[in-house]
Structure formats: structure tokens, C-alpha cells
Short mmCIF file of C-alpha atoms in Angstrom, two decimals:
data_model
loop_
_atom_site.label_atom_id
_atom_site.label_comp_id
_atom_site.label_asym_id
_atom_site.label_seq_id
_atom_site.Cartn_x
_atom_site.Cartn_y
_atom_site.Cartn_z
CA MET S 1 312.73 -16.19 56.17
CA THR S 2 311.09 -17.21 52.86
CA PHE S 3 313.14 -19.64 50.85
CA ARG S 4 313.91 -18.29 47.34
CA PRO S 5 315.35 -20.64 44.74
CA PHE S 6 318.24 -19.67 42.53
CA ARG S 7 316.81 -19.14 39.08
CA ASN S 8 318.30 -19.67 35.69
CA VAL S 9 316.35 -18.28 32.69
CA ILE S 10 316.89 -19.84 29.22
CA VAL S 11 315.65 -18.11 26.09
CA CYS S 12 315.39 -19.72 22.67
CA HIS S 13 313.27 -19.60 19.56
CA LEU S 14 310.11 -21.71 19.56
CA VAL S 15 308.20 -22.98 16.63
CA PRO S 16 304.72 -21.43 17.25
CA GLY S 17 302.13 -24.01 18.23
CA SER S 18 304.61 -26.59 19.47
CA GLU S 19 304.09 -25.91 23.16
CA ASP S 20 302.18 -29.19 23.76
CA LYS S 21 305.03 -31.29 22.11
CA VAL S 22 307.71 -29.52 24.16
CA GLY S 23 305.77 -29.74 27.36
CA ALA S 24 305.17 -33.45 26.85
CA VAL S 25 308.93 -34.10 26.55
CA PHE S 26 309.63 -32.42 29.84
CA GLY S 27 306.71 -34.00 31.45
CA HIS S 28 307.97 -37.45 30.57
CA TYR S 29 311.55 -36.95 31.76
CA ASP S 30 310.62 -35.09 34.92
CA GLN S 31 308.59 -38.22 35.82
CA ILE S 32 311.18 -40.84 35.01
CA THR S 33 314.34 -38.96 36.25
CA ARG S 34 315.08 -37.05 39.45
CA PRO S 35 316.21 -33.49 38.58
CA GLN S 36 316.12 -32.69 42.27
CA ASP S 37 319.06 -34.91 42.96
CA LEU S 38 321.13 -32.53 40.90
CA GLY S 39 319.74 -29.51 42.69
CA VAL S 40 316.81 -28.64 40.26
CA ILE S 41 313.58 -28.26 42.19
CA GLY S 42 311.15 -26.76 39.65
CA ARG S 43 310.72 -25.40 36.14
CA THR S 44 308.24 -23.28 34.25
CA LEU S 45 308.15 -23.31 30.46
CA LEU S 46 306.64 -20.33 28.77
CA SER S 47 306.08 -18.96 25.23
CA HIS S 48 305.79 -15.46 23.90
CA ASP S 49 305.32 -15.05 20.21
CA ASP S 50 308.31 -17.13 18.73
CA LEU S 51 310.21 -17.29 22.05
CA TYR S 52 310.59 -20.16 24.41
CA ILE S 53 311.43 -19.16 28.00
CA HIS S 54 312.52 -21.76 30.58
CA VAL S 55 312.58 -20.67 34.23
CA LEU S 56 314.68 -23.18 36.12
CA ASP S 57 314.52 -23.27 39.93
CA ARG S 58 317.47 -24.56 41.80
CA LYS S 59 318.19 -25.20 45.48
CA GLN S 60 321.26 -23.15 45.25
CA ASP S 61 323.49 -21.27 42.87
CA PRO S 62 325.70 -23.92 41.17
CA GLU S 63 328.66 -21.53 41.73
CA VAL S 64 328.03 -22.26 45.38
CA SER S 65 326.81 -25.80 45.46
CA GLY S 66 329.28 -27.11 42.92
CA GLN S 67 326.44 -29.07 41.16
CA ARG S 68 327.34 -28.29 37.58
CA ARG S 69 326.17 -31.55 36.00
CA GLY S 70 323.56 -31.41 33.31
CA LEU S 71 320.00 -32.49 34.02
CA PRO S 72 319.20 -36.19 33.84
CA ALA S 73 318.57 -37.27 30.25
CA PHE S 74 319.82 -33.76 29.03
CA GLN S 75 320.92 -35.09 25.63
CA GLN S 76 317.70 -36.97 25.07
CA ILE S 77 315.58 -33.90 25.97
CA ALA S 78 317.74 -31.69 23.65
CA GLU S 79 317.28 -34.06 20.78
CA GLU S 80 313.56 -34.43 21.30
CA ILE S 81 312.81 -30.76 21.51
CA GLY S 82 315.39 -29.94 18.78
CA PRO S 83 312.78 -29.68 15.99
CA TYR S 84 310.89 -27.06 17.96
CA VAL S 85 313.36 -25.23 20.19
CA THR S 86 316.43 -23.56 18.51
CA PRO S 87 319.03 -21.01 19.69
CA TYR S 88 317.98 -17.35 19.91
CA PRO S 89 321.15 -15.27 20.36
CA ARG S 90 323.05 -14.31 17.25
CA TYR S 91 326.28 -15.02 19.04
CA TRP S 92 325.25 -18.60 19.94
CA GLU S 93 328.08 -21.17 19.92
CA ASN S 94 327.09 -23.54 22.90
CA PRO S 95 324.12 -24.19 25.24
CA SER S 96 325.43 -21.75 27.94
CA HIS S 97 324.78 -18.93 25.45
CA SER S 98 321.00 -19.52 25.83
CA VAL S 99 321.15 -18.60 29.51
CA ALA S 100 320.09 -15.12 30.11
CA LYS S 101 322.15 -12.77 32.39
CA GLN S 102 320.65 -11.54 35.55
CA PHE S 103 321.40 -7.87 36.02
CA TYR S 104 319.04 -6.68 38.79
CA ARG S 105 317.41 -8.30 41.81
CA TRP S 106 315.07 -6.84 44.49
CA VAL S 107 313.26 -8.63 47.31
CA PRO S 108 311.60 -6.99 50.28
CA ASP S 109 313.03 -7.31 53.81
CA GLY S 110 311.38 -9.94 56.00
CA ASP S 111 309.03 -12.77 55.20
CA VAL S 112 306.33 -12.78 52.53
CA PRO S 113 303.05 -14.62 52.09
CA GLU S 114 303.25 -18.30 50.78
CA ASP S 115 300.52 -17.62 48.09
CA ARG S 116 302.56 -15.79 45.48
CA ALA S 117 302.31 -15.74 41.68
CA LEU S 118 305.11 -15.39 39.18
CA THR S 119 304.65 -13.33 36.13
CA VAL S 120 307.16 -13.30 33.22
CA ILE S 121 307.20 -10.16 31.05
CA ILE S 122 309.11 -10.08 27.79
CA GLN S 123 310.24 -6.91 25.82
CA ARG S 124 312.87 -5.76 23.38
CA MET S 125 315.72 -3.85 24.87
CA LYS S 126 318.40 -1.54 23.36
CA PRO S 127 322.01 -2.80 23.42
CA ASP S 128 323.89 -2.23 26.63
CA ALA S 129 320.89 -0.64 28.41
CA GLU S 130 321.04 -2.90 31.52
CA SER S 131 322.38 -0.29 33.81
CA ASP S 132 319.80 2.32 32.79
CA ILE S 133 316.93 -0.21 33.20
CA ALA S 134 318.26 -1.24 36.62
CA ARG S 135 318.43 2.35 37.68
CA VAL S 136 314.86 2.96 36.86
CA PHE S 137 313.63 -0.09 38.77
CA ALA S 138 315.97 0.55 41.71
CA ASP S 139 314.56 4.09 42.11
CA SER S 140 310.96 2.74 42.11
CA ASP S 141 311.75 -0.22 44.33
CA ALA S 142 313.30 2.12 46.91
CA GLY S 143 309.87 3.69 47.44
CA PRO S 144 306.58 2.36 48.66
CA LEU S 145 305.11 1.22 45.30
CA PRO S 146 306.29 -2.38 45.32
CA ILE S 147 305.04 -3.04 48.81
CA GLU S 148 301.75 -1.31 48.15
CA THR S 149 301.20 -3.34 44.97
CA GLY S 150 302.14 -6.76 46.55
CA VAL S 151 305.45 -7.11 44.76
CA THR S 152 307.41 -9.77 46.73
CA GLY S 153 310.35 -10.04 44.32
CA ARG S 154 311.77 -8.81 41.04
CA TRP S 155 314.47 -10.25 38.79
CA LEU S 156 315.67 -8.72 35.59
CA TYR S 157 317.56 -10.62 32.82
CA SER S 158 318.92 -9.81 29.40
CA ILE S 159 319.95 -11.96 26.40
CA ASP S 160 320.91 -10.38 23.10
CA ASP S 161 318.04 -7.90 22.44
CA VAL S 162 315.48 -9.64 24.75
CA PHE S 163 314.57 -8.29 28.25
CA VAL S 164 313.07 -10.83 30.62
CA HIS S 165 311.26 -9.48 33.86
CA LEU S 166 310.31 -12.07 36.52
CA LEU S 167 307.71 -10.39 38.73
CA GLU S 168 306.58 -12.18 41.93
CA GLN S 169 303.50 -10.89 43.68
CA ASP S 170 301.30 -11.64 46.75
CA LYS S 171 298.24 -12.98 44.93
CA ALA S 172 295.57 -11.31 47.19
CA LYS S 173 297.20 -7.90 47.17
CA ALA S 174 297.88 -7.88 43.46
CA ALA S 175 294.21 -8.81 42.83
CA ALA S 176 293.09 -5.84 45.03
CA VAL S 177 295.38 -3.54 43.07
CA ARG S 178 293.90 -4.67 39.82
CA GLN S 179 290.41 -3.83 41.16
CA ASN S 180 291.60 -0.30 42.01
CA HIS S 181 294.41 0.31 39.55
CA GLU S 182 293.58 4.00 39.01
CA PHE S 183 295.20 4.90 42.25
CA HIS S 184 298.63 3.63 41.10
CA ARG S 185 298.25 4.54 37.45
CA PRO S 186 300.35 7.72 37.63
CA ALA S 187 303.26 5.81 39.31
CA PHE S 188 303.07 2.98 36.80
CA ALA S 189 302.89 5.54 33.81
CA ARG S 190 306.02 7.33 35.28
CA ILE S 191 307.97 4.04 35.24
CA MET S 192 306.83 3.13 31.72
CA ASN S 193 307.91 6.62 30.53
CA ASP S 194 311.27 6.29 32.21
CA LEU S 195 311.85 2.91 30.58
CA SER S 196 310.60 3.96 27.22
CA PRO S 197 314.11 4.97 25.86
CA TYR S 198 315.44 1.49 26.57
CA LEU S 199 312.51 -0.99 26.19
CA SER S 200 309.82 -1.62 23.54
CA PRO S 201 307.23 -4.34 22.81
CA TYR S 202 308.83 -7.48 21.56
CA ARG S 203 306.48 -7.57 18.64
CA PRO S 204 305.08 -4.01 18.23
CA ASP S 205 302.45 -5.05 15.56
CA HIS S 206 300.94 -7.45 18.04
CA TRP S 207 301.03 -5.17 21.00
CA GLN S 208 297.98 -3.20 22.42
CA THR S 209 298.28 -3.19 26.19
CA PRO S 210 300.97 -4.15 28.76
CA LYS S 211 299.22 -7.52 29.18
CA ASP S 212 300.44 -8.38 25.61
CA SER S 213 304.03 -8.51 27.00
CA VAL S 214 303.22 -11.25 29.41
CA ALA S 215 304.50 -14.69 28.50
CA ASN S 216 302.16 -17.72 28.65
CA ALA S 217 303.09 -20.67 30.87
CA PHE S 218 302.43 -24.04 29.19
CA TYR S 219 304.21 -26.39 31.57
CA ARG S 220 305.18 -26.46 35.32
CA TRP S 221 306.91 -28.93 37.43
CA GLN S 222 307.85 -28.87 41.12
CA ALA S 223 309.80 -31.53 43.08
CA GLU S 224 307.07 -32.80 45.47
CA ASP S 225 309.49 -34.76 47.75
CA TRP S 226 311.72 -31.75 48.57
CA THR S 227 310.97 -29.04 51.10
CA PRO S 228 312.97 -25.86 51.54
CA PRO S 229 315.29 -25.56 54.58
CA THR S 230 313.95 -23.84 57.67
CA ASP S 231 315.80 -21.50 60.02
CA GLU S 232 316.54 -22.98 63.46
#
């Protein structure tokens, strides 16, 4: 079976245009420390408007592994990115309040291709709408659409009024769907209509098409000396 990391998603405010500075900080400490020794095997940093999104890949859920220690050089990193990355939630009191809550997960049965891409979609959500949003996606994921469109995994998160959608897809099949998107347009339109009471563009005045809800990755790191476990 395909190994899937346990993912944390951190959401903060980001000073626009500071991506290079923040990425350089993580690039430095990911080289001189060993996050993988504490169970962290990858990270992707993304920006969307004034948001900072940090997707953190772990070997295992810390609740299971017991590896709850902070990342190497956590304090130094926090101080160096502090001028650019600040708390988002209005209820923020400590760093744990920047971690988004996962409220839905879907992965297909069986193995999936190795060549997969992760897209991060950001939207505004109405308060306490998690169960309604999860219901819409569960209804769709129970049918043929995700397999037909190359979806190999979906994870939904919420933090304050921000909705984060991690969409993993088979690259080849997703490219084929984009070339012939008219066939699936009615199904996609139905989902968007069903979600419309609960979700809206993060920044409506900047939004024209669904592509405008996709966050931009500006830094990626993977532990090169770690390989996922294989089934015997």
C-alpha cells in the first residue's frame, strides 16, 4: 500500500512579498538540523494573498508516535520569521492555535501511482460549517468522480474562518482531465453549487476563476535519507 504521511497544516498571516525571506530561513535550518530525527519528513510552504500555509509531513501522528518535541531550532526559526509570519486566528494564545483542524479525509482503496501532485486550495468558510462541507465532499467521493479525475487523496481543514483543501492527484490523469474538462464540468458545477452556502473566495475582489483559490508553493523540503516502510 502507498505510504501516506500524517499531515499538520499551520495557517498564519504573511507579510506579502516576504516569501523568499521565510523560505531562506527554513532552507538554512533544514540543512543544518535533522527534522527527520523527530519524525518530520517533509514540508511545503505556500502563500495565498496575506496567508502563510505550512504543510508539515510526519512519519506518524504524534499522538501515536509520542514524538511531541518541537522541531530542531524551533525557537530560532520562530524569531527569524517573526517579522513576516504572525498569528492568524482571532483566538490565538499559543503556537498550537495556528494548527488547522482536520475534519474530513478521503483516500481511495488500494495503491496509487507514485507520480502525484498536491494542490492546496484556500477559501473563506462560514462558522461551524465543517459538517456540511464534509457531507458535500463525502457524497461526491462516494461516486466515480474522484477516481475518474485522478484524485488520490483529499484532506479538509479549518482554522477560524479559513478553509484549507489538500487535493492530491495522479499527475497524468489530472492533465488528461484538464484537456477534456467539459465532460466533468456539470459534476464540478454541482459540487460548487452545493458548497456555495458555506464557502466563498478568500478575497472576493481578487477572485475570477477557481484557479485564484490555489495557494502558491514557495519552498519544499523532503528528507532524502528516509524511505517509507514497505509491507512484508
